[in-house]
Coordinates of C-alpha atoms in Angstrom, one line a residue:
Chain A
M4 CA 0.0 0.1 0.0
V5 CA 1.5 3.3 -1.1
G6 CA 0.9 5.2 2.2
D7 CA 2.3 8.6 1.3
P8 CA 2.5 11.0 -1.6
G9 CA 6.4 10.5 -1.9
P10 CA 6.5 8.4 -5.1
Y11 CA 3.6 10.1 -6.8
L12 CA 5.3 13.4 -6.3
L13 CA 8.5 12.0 -7.8
L14 CA 6.8 10.7 -10.7
A15 CA 5.3 14.2 -11.1
A16 CA 8.7 15.8 -10.9
V17 CA 10.1 13.3 -13.5
L18 CA 7.4 14.1 -16.0
F19 CA 7.6 17.7 -15.4
V20 CA 11.2 17.7 -16.2
I21 CA 10.8 15.6 -19.3
G22 CA 8.0 18.1 -20.5
A23 CA 10.4 21.0 -19.7
F24 CA 13.2 19.4 -21.8
G25 CA 10.7 18.8 -24.6
V26 CA 9.9 22.6 -24.7
I27 CA 13.6 23.6 -24.6
S28 CA 14.9 21.0 -27.1
R29 CA 12.2 20.6 -29.9
R30 CA 11.6 22.9 -32.8
G31 CA 8.1 21.9 -33.8
A32 CA 5.4 24.2 -32.3
I33 CA 3.0 20.9 -31.9
T34 CA 5.5 19.2 -30.0
I35 CA 6.2 22.0 -27.7
L36 CA 2.5 22.2 -27.1
M37 CA 2.3 18.5 -26.2
S38 CA 5.4 18.9 -23.7
I39 CA 3.4 21.9 -22.1
E40 CA 0.5 19.5 -21.7
L41 CA 2.7 16.9 -20.0
M42 CA 3.9 19.7 -17.6
L43 CA 0.2 20.5 -16.7
N44 CA -0.5 16.9 -16.4
S45 CA 2.3 16.2 -13.7
A46 CA 1.1 19.3 -11.9
N47 CA -2.3 17.7 -11.9
L48 CA -0.8 14.4 -10.6
A49 CA 0.9 16.2 -7.9
L50 CA -2.2 17.9 -6.9
I51 CA -4.3 14.7 -6.6
A52 CA -1.7 12.8 -4.8
V53 CA -1.2 15.4 -2.1
S54 CA -5.0 15.7 -1.6
R55 CA -5.4 11.9 -1.2
F56 CA -3.2 12.0 1.8
L57 CA -4.4 15.1 3.7
P58 CA -6.7 14.1 6.8
G59 CA -10.1 14.8 5.9
D60 CA -13.6 13.8 7.6
G61 CA -14.2 10.1 8.0
G62 CA -10.6 9.2 6.7
A63 CA -7.7 10.4 4.6
G64 CA -8.4 12.7 1.6
V65 CA -10.0 16.0 0.8
P66 CA -11.6 16.9 -2.6
D67 CA -9.8 20.2 -2.8
G68 CA -7.1 18.7 -4.9
Q69 CA -9.4 17.3 -7.5
V70 CA -11.4 20.4 -7.7
I71 CA -8.1 22.5 -8.4
G72 CA -7.1 19.7 -10.8
F73 CA -10.3 19.9 -12.6
L74 CA -9.9 23.7 -13.0
V75 CA -6.2 23.2 -14.3
L76 CA -7.6 20.4 -16.7
A77 CA -10.1 23.0 -18.1
I78 CA -7.6 25.7 -18.5
A79 CA -5.1 23.3 -20.2
A80 CA -7.6 22.3 -22.7
A81 CA -8.5 26.0 -23.3
E82 CA -4.9 26.7 -23.7
V83 CA -4.4 23.9 -26.2
A84 CA -7.3 25.0 -28.3
V85 CA -5.8 28.6 -28.5
G86 CA -2.5 27.4 -29.0
L87 CA -3.4 25.2 -32.1
A88 CA -5.4 27.9 -33.4
I89 CA -2.1 30.1 -33.4
V90 CA -0.2 27.3 -34.8
I91 CA -2.5 26.9 -37.9
A92 CA -2.4 31.0 -38.3
M93 CA 1.4 30.7 -38.2
F94 CA 1.4 27.8 -40.8
R95 CA -0.8 29.7 -43.2
L96 CA 1.8 32.5 -43.0
R97 CA 4.9 30.4 -43.4
E98 CA 4.1 26.9 -44.5
S99 CA 6.0 25.6 -41.4
V100 CA 5.4 25.2 -37.6
D101 CA 9.1 25.9 -36.9
V102 CA 9.1 28.2 -33.9
D103 CA 12.7 29.3 -35.0
L104 CA 11.1 31.0 -37.9
A105 CA 8.9 33.3 -35.5
R106 CA 11.5 35.5 -34.3
L107 CA 10.5 38.9 -35.8
L108 CA 10.4 40.5 -32.4
R109 CA 13.7 39.6 -31.4
W110 CA 16.7 42.1 -31.6
Chain B
M22 CA 10.7 -12.7 -11.0
S23 CA 11.3 -11.4 -7.5
L24 CA 8.7 -8.9 -7.9
V25 CA 6.1 -11.9 -8.6
A26 CA 7.4 -13.7 -5.6
G27 CA 7.2 -10.7 -3.5
V28 CA 3.7 -10.1 -4.5
V29 CA 2.7 -13.7 -3.8
L30 CA 4.4 -13.6 -0.4
G31 CA 2.6 -10.4 0.5
A32 CA 5.6 -8.5 0.9
I33 CA 5.0 -6.2 -1.8
S34 CA 1.4 -5.3 -2.3
I35 CA -0.3 -5.3 -5.9
Q36 CA -0.8 -1.6 -5.6
W37 CA 2.9 -1.0 -5.7
V38 CA 3.5 -3.2 -8.5
A39 CA 0.6 -1.3 -10.6
F40 CA 1.9 1.9 -9.6
L41 CA 5.5 1.0 -10.7
V42 CA 4.3 -0.6 -14.0
L43 CA 2.2 2.5 -14.8
A44 CA 4.9 5.0 -13.8
V45 CA 7.4 3.3 -15.9
V46 CA 5.3 3.1 -19.0
A47 CA 4.3 6.9 -18.3
I48 CA 7.8 7.7 -18.4
A49 CA 8.6 5.9 -21.3
A50 CA 5.8 7.4 -23.1
A51 CA 6.7 10.7 -22.1
L52 CA 10.2 10.2 -23.4
V53 CA 8.5 9.2 -26.8
V54 CA 6.7 12.5 -27.0
V55 CA 9.9 14.7 -26.5
L56 CA 12.4 12.4 -28.3
H57 CA 10.5 11.0 -31.5
R58 CA 10.9 13.0 -34.7
S59 CA 7.5 12.4 -35.9
P60 CA 4.7 14.4 -34.1
V61 CA 2.0 11.7 -34.7
V62 CA 4.2 9.2 -32.9
G63 CA 4.7 11.7 -30.3
A64 CA 0.7 12.3 -29.9
M65 CA 0.3 8.6 -29.6
G66 CA 2.9 8.6 -26.8
L67 CA 1.0 11.4 -25.2
V68 CA -2.1 9.3 -25.3
T69 CA -0.3 6.5 -23.5
N70 CA 0.9 8.8 -20.9
F71 CA -2.3 10.3 -20.1
L72 CA -3.8 6.8 -19.8
C73 CA -1.2 5.6 -17.4
I74 CA -1.7 8.8 -15.4
A75 CA -5.6 7.9 -15.5
G76 CA -4.6 4.6 -14.0
I77 CA -2.6 6.0 -11.1
Y78 CA -5.5 8.3 -10.5
V79 CA -7.6 5.2 -10.0
L80 CA -5.0 3.8 -7.7
L81 CA -5.3 6.9 -5.6
N82 CA -9.1 6.2 -5.5
A83 CA -9.9 9.4 -7.6
Y84 CA -12.2 7.6 -9.8
F85 CA -14.2 10.7 -11.0
F86 CA -10.9 12.5 -12.0
A87 CA -9.6 9.3 -13.6
A88 CA -12.7 9.2 -15.8
L89 CA -12.4 13.1 -16.5
Q90 CA -8.6 12.7 -17.5
V91 CA -9.6 10.0 -20.0
I92 CA -12.3 11.9 -21.4
I93 CA -10.9 15.3 -21.8
Y94 CA -7.1 15.0 -22.0
A95 CA -6.8 11.7 -23.8
G96 CA -10.2 11.7 -25.7
A97 CA -10.3 15.4 -26.8
V98 CA -7.2 17.3 -26.3
V99 CA -4.9 14.5 -28.0
V100 CA -7.4 14.3 -30.7
L101 CA -7.4 18.0 -31.3
I102 CA -3.6 17.9 -31.6
T103 CA -3.7 15.0 -34.0
F104 CA -6.2 16.5 -36.1
V105 CA -4.0 19.7 -36.6
I106 CA -1.2 17.5 -37.3
M107 CA -2.8 15.7 -39.9
L108 CA -4.6 18.6 -41.3
L109 CA -1.4 20.5 -41.8
N110 CA 0.4 17.3 -43.0
L111 CA 3.3 17.8 -40.7
Q112 CA 6.4 15.7 -41.7
P113 CA 8.8 14.2 -39.0
E114 CA 11.1 17.2 -37.8
A115 CA 14.1 17.5 -39.8
K116 CA 17.5 17.2 -37.8
G117 CA 19.1 20.1 -36.2
G118 CA 17.5 22.3 -33.5
P119 CA 19.2 24.1 -30.8
G120 CA 22.3 22.0 -31.0
V121 CA 24.1 19.5 -28.8
V122 CA 25.2 21.8 -26.0
P123 CA 21.9 23.7 -25.0
V124 CA 20.1 20.1 -25.2
A125 CA 22.8 18.3 -22.9
L126 CA 22.6 21.4 -20.6
A127 CA 18.8 21.1 -20.3
A128 CA 19.1 17.2 -19.7
L129 CA 21.7 17.9 -17.1
L130 CA 19.8 20.6 -15.3
G131 CA 16.6 18.2 -15.5
L132 CA 18.5 15.4 -13.7
A133 CA 19.8 17.7 -11.3
L134 CA 16.4 19.0 -10.5
I135 CA 14.9 15.5 -10.0
A136 CA 17.8 14.5 -7.8
V137 CA 17.3 17.6 -5.5
V138 CA 13.5 17.1 -5.4
G139 CA 13.8 13.3 -5.3
R140 CA 15.9 12.6 -2.4
P141 CA 13.9 14.4 0.5
L142 CA 10.7 12.7 -1.2
L143 CA 12.1 9.2 -0.8
E144 CA 13.8 9.9 2.6
Y145 CA 10.9 11.4 4.4
A146 CA 8.8 8.8 6.2
A147 CA 5.4 10.4 6.2
P148 CA 3.0 9.5 9.0
E149 CA 0.7 6.7 8.0
A150 CA -2.4 8.4 6.5
G151 CA -4.9 5.6 7.2
P152 CA -7.8 4.4 5.2
P153 CA -9.4 6.7 2.6
A154 CA -12.6 8.6 3.5
P155 CA -15.6 6.7 2.2
D156 CA -16.6 9.4 0.1
F157 CA -13.1 10.6 -1.5
G158 CA -13.2 10.7 -5.2
T159 CA -16.9 10.3 -5.5
V160 CA -18.7 12.8 -7.9
A161 CA -20.8 13.9 -5.1
Q162 CA -17.9 15.2 -2.8
V163 CA -16.1 16.9 -5.8
G164 CA -19.4 18.4 -7.1
E165 CA -20.2 19.7 -3.7
A166 CA -16.6 21.5 -3.2
L167 CA -16.9 22.7 -6.9
F168 CA -20.2 24.5 -6.6
T169 CA -19.9 25.8 -3.0
V170 CA -16.4 26.4 -1.9
Y171 CA -14.5 27.0 -5.4
F172 CA -17.6 28.5 -7.1
Y173 CA -16.0 31.8 -8.2
P174 CA -13.0 30.0 -9.6
F175 CA -15.5 27.7 -11.4
L176 CA -17.2 30.6 -13.1
A177 CA -13.9 32.4 -13.8
V178 CA -12.9 29.1 -15.5
S179 CA -16.1 29.0 -17.5
L180 CA -15.5 32.3 -18.9
A181 CA -12.0 31.6 -19.7
L182 CA -13.2 28.6 -21.8
L183 CA -15.9 30.7 -23.6
S184 CA -13.2 33.1 -24.5
A185 CA -10.8 30.4 -25.6
M186 CA -13.6 28.8 -27.6
V187 CA -14.3 32.3 -29.5
G188 CA -10.7 33.2 -29.7
A189 CA -9.8 29.8 -31.3
V190 CA -12.5 30.1 -33.9
L191 CA -11.4 33.7 -34.7
L192 CA -7.6 33.0 -35.0
A193 CA -8.1 30.1 -37.3
K194 CA -10.4 31.8 -39.6
R195 CA -9.2 32.3 -43.1
R196 CA -9.6 36.0 -43.4
L197 CA -11.2 38.4 -40.9
E198 CA -14.1 39.8 -42.3
D199 CA -14.3 43.5 -41.6
Chain C
M6 CA -13.8 -9.3 -2.5
D7 CA -13.4 -12.9 -2.3
L8 CA -13.0 -16.0 -4.6
F9 CA -16.7 -16.2 -5.3
D10 CA -16.8 -12.6 -6.5
V11 CA -13.7 -13.2 -8.7
V12 CA -15.1 -16.2 -10.3
A13 CA -18.7 -14.5 -10.6
T14 CA -16.8 -11.4 -12.5
I15 CA -14.6 -13.7 -14.7
V16 CA -17.8 -15.8 -15.8
K17 CA -19.7 -12.3 -16.6
V18 CA -16.8 -11.0 -18.6
A19 CA -16.5 -14.2 -20.5
L20 CA -20.1 -14.3 -21.1
V21 CA -20.5 -10.7 -22.2
V22 CA -17.5 -10.7 -24.4
G23 CA -18.6 -14.0 -26.1
I24 CA -22.2 -12.9 -26.6
L25 CA -21.0 -9.6 -28.0
I26 CA -18.7 -11.1 -30.5
S27 CA -21.2 -13.8 -31.6
T28 CA -24.1 -11.3 -31.9
V29 CA -22.0 -9.8 -34.8
P30 CA -22.6 -12.7 -37.4
V31 CA -26.3 -12.7 -36.3
L32 CA -26.5 -9.1 -36.9
T33 CA -24.9 -9.5 -40.5
W34 CA -27.6 -12.0 -41.2
V35 CA -30.2 -9.5 -39.9
E36 CA -29.0 -6.7 -42.0
R37 CA -28.7 -8.7 -45.2
R38 CA -32.1 -10.5 -45.0
G39 CA -33.7 -7.2 -43.6
S40 CA -32.2 -5.1 -46.4
A41 CA -33.5 -7.7 -48.8
F42 CA -36.9 -7.5 -47.3
I43 CA -36.9 -3.7 -47.6
Q44 CA -35.6 -3.8 -51.1
L45 CA -38.2 -6.6 -52.4
R46 CA -35.6 -9.2 -52.9
L47 CA -34.4 -12.2 -51.1
G48 CA -31.1 -11.9 -49.8
P49 CA -28.7 -14.8 -48.8
N50 CA -31.0 -18.0 -48.9
R51 CA -28.7 -20.7 -50.2
V52 CA -26.3 -21.3 -47.3
G53 CA -28.4 -23.2 -44.8
P54 CA -32.1 -22.7 -43.9
L55 CA -33.0 -19.2 -44.7
G56 CA -29.6 -18.4 -45.3
L57 CA -28.6 -18.9 -41.5
L58 CA -25.2 -20.3 -42.1
Q59 CA -24.2 -17.4 -44.3
P60 CA -22.3 -15.6 -41.6
L61 CA -20.5 -18.7 -40.8
A62 CA -19.4 -18.9 -44.4
D63 CA -18.1 -15.2 -44.3
G64 CA -16.4 -15.9 -41.1
I65 CA -14.5 -18.7 -42.7
K66 CA -13.6 -16.8 -45.7
F67 CA -12.2 -13.9 -43.6
L68 CA -10.1 -16.5 -41.7
F69 CA -8.6 -18.0 -44.8
K70 CA -8.1 -14.6 -46.7
E71 CA -4.6 -13.8 -47.0
D72 CA -3.5 -11.1 -44.3
V73 CA -1.6 -8.6 -46.2
I74 CA 0.5 -5.9 -44.6
P75 CA 1.3 -3.4 -47.4
P76 CA 4.9 -2.1 -47.5
H77 CA 4.0 1.5 -47.3
V78 CA 2.2 1.6 -44.1
Y79 CA 3.5 2.6 -40.7
K80 CA 3.5 -1.0 -39.3
L81 CA 2.9 -0.3 -35.4
F82 CA -0.2 1.8 -35.8
Y83 CA -1.4 0.0 -38.9
V84 CA -1.6 -3.1 -36.9
A85 CA -2.8 -1.4 -33.5
A86 CA -5.8 0.6 -35.0
P87 CA -8.3 -2.3 -35.4
A88 CA -7.2 -3.6 -31.9
V89 CA -7.9 -0.2 -30.6
S90 CA -11.3 0.0 -32.1
F91 CA -12.3 -3.2 -31.0
I92 CA -11.2 -2.8 -27.4
A93 CA -12.8 0.5 -27.0
A94 CA -16.2 -0.8 -28.3
V95 CA -16.1 -3.9 -26.0
L96 CA -14.8 -2.0 -23.0
A97 CA -17.9 0.2 -23.1
F98 CA -20.1 -2.5 -22.6
A99 CA -18.7 -3.2 -19.2
V100 CA -20.9 -0.7 -17.2
I101 CA -24.2 -1.7 -18.6
P102 CA -26.6 -3.6 -16.3
F103 CA -28.2 -6.4 -18.5
G104 CA -30.4 -7.7 -15.7
S105 CA -30.9 -7.3 -12.0
A106 CA -29.3 -9.9 -10.0
F107 CA -29.1 -13.9 -9.9
V108 CA -29.2 -15.3 -6.4
V109 CA -26.8 -18.5 -6.4
D110 CA -26.1 -20.4 -3.1
G111 CA -27.5 -17.4 -1.1
R112 CA -25.0 -15.1 -2.8
T113 CA -26.2 -12.3 -4.9
V114 CA -24.5 -11.7 -8.2
P115 CA -25.5 -8.4 -9.9
L116 CA -25.7 -8.6 -13.7
V117 CA -23.5 -5.8 -14.4
I118 CA -19.6 -6.2 -14.9
L119 CA -18.6 -2.7 -13.4
D120 CA -20.9 -1.0 -11.0
V121 CA -18.8 1.9 -10.1
D122 CA -19.8 5.5 -8.8
V123 CA -19.0 7.0 -12.2
G124 CA -20.4 4.5 -14.7
V125 CA -21.7 6.5 -17.4
L126 CA -18.6 8.4 -17.4
F127 CA -16.6 5.1 -18.0
L128 CA -18.8 4.4 -21.0
L129 CA -18.2 7.8 -22.4
A130 CA -14.3 7.5 -22.0
A131 CA -14.3 4.1 -23.5
S132 CA -16.2 5.1 -26.5
G133 CA -14.1 8.3 -27.0
M134 CA -11.0 6.0 -27.0
G135 CA -12.6 4.4 -30.1
V136 CA -12.0 7.5 -32.2
F137 CA -8.2 6.8 -32.1
G138 CA -8.6 3.3 -34.0
I139 CA -10.0 5.5 -36.8
I140 CA -7.2 8.1 -36.8
L141 CA -4.5 5.6 -36.6
A142 CA -6.0 3.6 -39.4
G143 CA -6.3 6.7 -41.4
W144 CA -2.9 8.1 -40.7
S145 CA -0.9 5.0 -40.8
S146 CA -2.2 3.7 -44.3
N147 CA -0.3 6.3 -46.1
N148 CA -3.0 6.8 -48.5
K149 CA -4.8 10.0 -49.2
Y150 CA -8.1 8.3 -49.3
S151 CA -7.7 6.7 -46.2
M152 CA -6.4 10.0 -44.5
L153 CA -9.3 12.0 -45.8
G154 CA -11.7 9.2 -44.8
G155 CA -10.3 8.9 -41.2
L156 CA -10.2 12.8 -40.9
R157 CA -14.0 13.0 -41.9
S158 CA -15.0 10.0 -39.9
S159 CA -13.4 11.2 -36.7
A160 CA -14.3 14.8 -37.1
Q161 CA -17.8 13.5 -37.4
M162 CA -17.4 11.2 -34.3
I163 CA -16.2 14.1 -32.1
S164 CA -18.7 16.4 -33.4
Y165 CA -21.6 14.1 -32.2
E166 CA -19.8 13.2 -29.0
L167 CA -20.9 16.6 -27.9
S168 CA -24.6 16.0 -28.4
L169 CA -24.3 12.6 -27.1
G170 CA -22.7 13.9 -24.0
L171 CA -25.4 16.7 -23.4
A172 CA -28.3 14.4 -23.9
I173 CA -26.7 11.8 -21.6
V174 CA -26.1 14.9 -19.2
S175 CA -29.9 15.8 -19.3
V176 CA -30.6 12.1 -18.0
L177 CA -28.1 12.5 -15.4
I178 CA -29.5 15.8 -14.0
Y179 CA -33.1 14.2 -14.0
A180 CA -31.8 11.0 -12.3
G181 CA -29.4 12.6 -10.0
T182 CA -26.8 9.8 -10.3
L183 CA -24.1 8.6 -12.7
R184 CA -24.5 4.9 -11.7
P185 CA -26.4 3.1 -14.6
V186 CA -27.9 0.6 -12.0
E187 CA -29.5 3.2 -10.1
I188 CA -30.8 5.1 -13.4
V189 CA -32.5 1.8 -14.2
Q190 CA -34.0 1.1 -10.7
Q191 CA -35.4 4.7 -10.7
Q192 CA -37.1 3.8 -14.0
I193 CA -38.5 0.8 -12.4
G194 CA -39.9 2.7 -9.5
G195 CA -41.3 5.5 -11.7
T196 CA -41.8 6.1 -15.4
W197 CA -39.3 5.2 -18.2
N198 CA -37.2 8.3 -18.9
V199 CA -38.5 8.5 -22.5
F200 CA -41.6 10.2 -21.7
P201 CA -40.4 13.1 -19.7
L202 CA -37.1 13.3 -21.6
F203 CA -38.4 12.4 -25.2
I204 CA -36.3 15.1 -27.1
G205 CA -33.1 13.8 -25.4
F206 CA -34.1 10.4 -26.3
L207 CA -34.2 11.6 -30.0
I208 CA -31.0 13.3 -29.6
L209 CA -29.2 10.4 -28.2
L210 CA -30.7 8.2 -31.0
V211 CA -29.5 10.5 -33.8
S212 CA -26.1 11.2 -32.1
A213 CA -25.8 7.2 -31.6
F214 CA -26.3 6.7 -35.4
A215 CA -23.7 9.2 -36.1
E216 CA -21.1 7.9 -33.4
T217 CA -21.3 4.4 -35.1
N218 CA -21.0 5.7 -38.4
R219 CA -24.1 4.1 -39.7
L220 CA -26.2 5.8 -42.3
P221 CA -27.6 8.4 -42.8
F222 CA -24.0 9.4 -41.4
D223 CA -21.9 7.0 -43.0
L224 CA -20.2 9.2 -45.6
P225 CA -16.8 8.3 -44.5
E226 CA -17.0 4.7 -45.4
A227 CA -19.7 4.8 -48.3
E228 CA -18.5 2.7 -51.3
T229 CA -19.4 5.7 -53.7
E230 CA -17.1 7.9 -51.6
L231 CA -13.5 7.8 -50.9
V232 CA -13.0 4.1 -51.8
A233 CA -13.5 2.7 -48.5
G234 CA -12.8 5.5 -46.2
Y235 CA -10.2 4.7 -43.3
H236 CA -10.3 0.8 -43.9
T237 CA -9.2 1.0 -47.5
E238 CA -5.9 -0.5 -46.9
Y239 CA -7.2 -3.2 -44.6
S240 CA -7.9 -7.0 -45.5
S241 CA -9.1 -10.1 -43.8
M242 CA -8.8 -10.4 -39.9
K243 CA -7.8 -6.7 -39.4
F244 CA -10.9 -5.5 -41.5
S245 CA -13.3 -8.0 -40.0
M246 CA -12.0 -6.4 -36.6
F247 CA -13.2 -3.0 -37.6
F248 CA -16.2 -4.6 -38.8
M249 CA -16.9 -6.0 -35.6
A250 CA -16.1 -3.0 -33.6
E251 CA -18.8 -1.1 -35.6
Y252 CA -21.5 -3.6 -35.0
I253 CA -20.5 -3.9 -31.2
N254 CA -20.6 -0.1 -31.2
M255 CA -24.3 -0.4 -32.6
I256 CA -24.9 -2.9 -29.7
T257 CA -23.3 -0.7 -27.1
G258 CA -25.3 2.3 -28.5
S259 CA -28.8 0.6 -28.4
A260 CA -27.8 -0.6 -24.8
L261 CA -27.0 2.7 -23.8
V262 CA -30.2 4.2 -25.2
T263 CA -32.3 1.6 -23.5
T264 CA -30.6 1.9 -20.0
L265 CA -31.0 5.6 -20.0
F266 CA -34.4 6.1 -21.5
L267 CA -36.3 2.8 -21.9
G268 CA -35.6 1.4 -18.4
G269 CA -32.9 -1.0 -19.0
Y270 CA -33.9 -4.4 -18.1
A271 CA -37.3 -3.3 -16.7
L272 CA -40.4 -4.9 -17.8
P273 CA -43.3 -3.0 -19.0
F274 CA -45.4 -2.0 -15.9
Q275 CA -43.0 -4.2 -13.8
R276 CA -44.2 -3.0 -10.4
L277 CA -47.8 -3.4 -11.1
V278 CA -48.1 -6.5 -13.2
F279 CA -45.2 -8.6 -12.9
E280 CA -44.1 -8.0 -9.2
G281 CA -47.7 -7.0 -7.9
W282 CA -50.4 -9.1 -9.6
L283 CA -48.2 -12.1 -10.9
G284 CA -46.0 -12.0 -7.8
L285 CA -42.8 -13.0 -9.5
E286 CA -39.6 -12.5 -7.9
G287 CA -36.0 -13.7 -7.6
N288 CA -34.3 -15.6 -10.3
L289 CA -37.2 -16.2 -12.5
L290 CA -37.9 -12.3 -12.4
A291 CA -34.1 -11.9 -13.3
V292 CA -34.5 -14.0 -16.3
L293 CA -37.5 -12.2 -17.5
E294 CA -35.6 -8.9 -17.1
L295 CA -32.6 -10.5 -18.9
L296 CA -35.1 -11.2 -21.7
S297 CA -36.6 -7.7 -21.6
F298 CA -33.3 -6.1 -22.0
T299 CA -32.5 -8.4 -25.0
A300 CA -35.8 -7.5 -26.5
K301 CA -35.4 -3.7 -26.3
V302 CA -31.8 -3.8 -27.4
G303 CA -32.7 -5.9 -30.5
F304 CA -35.5 -3.4 -31.4
F305 CA -32.9 -0.7 -31.4
L306 CA -30.6 -2.9 -33.5
W307 CA -33.5 -3.6 -36.0
L308 CA -34.0 0.3 -36.1
F309 CA -30.4 0.8 -36.9
V310 CA -30.8 -1.6 -39.8
W311 CA -34.3 -0.3 -41.0
V312 CA -33.0 3.3 -41.0
R313 CA -29.9 2.4 -43.0
W314 CA -31.9 0.7 -45.7
T315 CA -34.4 3.6 -45.9
L316 CA -32.9 6.9 -45.7
P317 CA -30.2 8.3 -48.0
R318 CA -27.0 9.6 -46.8
F319 CA -26.2 13.1 -45.7
R320 CA -23.3 15.2 -47.3
F321 CA -20.3 16.0 -45.0
D322 CA -21.2 19.5 -44.7
Q323 CA -25.0 18.7 -43.9
L324 CA -23.9 16.3 -41.4
M325 CA -21.6 18.7 -39.6
R326 CA -24.1 21.4 -39.6
L327 CA -26.7 19.1 -38.3
G328 CA -24.4 18.1 -35.4
W329 CA -23.1 21.5 -34.4
K330 CA -25.9 23.9 -35.4
V331 CA -29.1 22.0 -34.7
L332 CA -28.3 19.1 -32.0
I333 CA -26.1 21.0 -29.8
P334 CA -28.5 23.9 -29.3
L335 CA -31.4 21.7 -29.0
A336 CA -29.4 19.5 -26.4
L337 CA -28.7 22.5 -24.5
V338 CA -32.1 23.6 -24.3
H339 CA -33.2 20.0 -23.3
V340 CA -30.6 20.3 -20.5
V341 CA -32.4 23.4 -19.2
W342 CA -35.6 21.4 -19.5
A343 CA -34.5 18.6 -17.5
S344 CA -33.2 21.0 -14.9
L345 CA -36.6 22.7 -14.7
L346 CA -38.2 19.3 -14.3
V347 CA -36.0 18.6 -11.2
M348 CA -36.8 22.1 -9.7
W349 CA -40.5 21.2 -10.3
G350 CA -40.0 18.0 -8.5
V351 CA -41.0 15.7 -11.2
P352 CA -38.6 12.9 -10.4
A353 CA -40.2 11.9 -7.3

């Protein structure tokens, strides 16, 4: 019986790091969006894992982690939708989703 | 084999085994997402990752949230991503990218972060939490908290979703009619 | 959770999967003979009496056909796609109660495989996974007809998932629970949900037709359109798995409609006639309820076949317009209607 949130939080940390690595090292905009989703997912996992082991009434577990996770879920879905719309608009302009091409505002 | 023997002898519980299997597959799938050159293969890796995380939620008794994870993340978000990949007919990424040094540095920093975060997590012996509350993870409990304590954030997120829908439709239109 | 429960669950799973898979040949026979009746011709009548062995002959043909994997496909997803479709279709049936309960040796065996608090959500999640089978098939075939067919089919499926979900939500608001067993028991105690929630019943039926890619929504796999849509490059066993997945989706859709709206395994006027006047109870009542469930699901399956051979098919833009601009607003209004009913205290 996994009695504390430790292993779950470690898994969440590993997934978060993998997601961050993906954002840094990949060029395709869609892969970057997928890595961002990995990071948001790992945050959700951490929230649920901790809330499962907090003392609640009648035993262990409070619903707050799940509620906040639900809100994070909704925001992540909204962000993916808008991000993909931006990617489509960018593709129409440049025929490519390479983010290195979207650097007009850099010095 | 020793894992099987351990489970049979009751030393390692089936929950630990399930968690380890799901965690390993989730990490492998996440690595596929960030390392494979083809975006569609990455999207399928993402689905696998989300399904494994949903399994871990079931292990954590959060059944409602596991169902939500599969329906929203695996069943809608990844379908949307795959759609866009297929519509734009994206080819596997060409070689190149930021170069070896930044990528290696990122990997090293990542490993360092895992080590720094992981050591206290594995060393800390948390007090035994005891059996889960009988209505933990049920729809009723989550729903009640959502509509009473967290009502204003719920309204705010609904508005955010609405604006995201309108914004996405507007951004993806062919031409802005004046 | 002791040995008896484990054995009971294994038996139930084996029975359900077995019956689902073996209903598919029966459905193909019904389809071919039924379509023949509707089109004033005979249909298969040479293989066995009334052509009843025709599905067996078809099955043997599928088994012995050469299993070709074209060289230009992406092998991993090409082989995985029919499996994903099939598994998602069968998995969705796990939460459907097909009878009340049998009493064996003093132990009660409920006739549902998975009775969780979030039953209906599990069904939605499993059928949502079915879209991936089609997407993978379309993409991995490396063929523009397959890709377009896969895109169209999955776009149609996710569009109608919305009206499907909203119709289901109206029932959930009315019933106040997500467990299919409780929804059925409420309908036994009161009226079947189809009467107060009739519009939702129609929306769910239309959405089920679109979800299973059946006429009038079968543009993605019509013979006169994109060759064969997403399963152009498939042959023999893998094609038959897609085929089976489609028919099992039909069965699950019919089972969902009967559970949510027509009282599931309830007998008509159950409390009044069967339990009151006739005084039936126990295992005999459970068997009658099982037969009632089968009859209702069979009626909807016949409805699927009937509609297919009667109506012309929608064009893709008409299909999408119907889904987004007609069904979703109607379903939203229906959700408000269900909420008003709850506010007025109709579900006693």
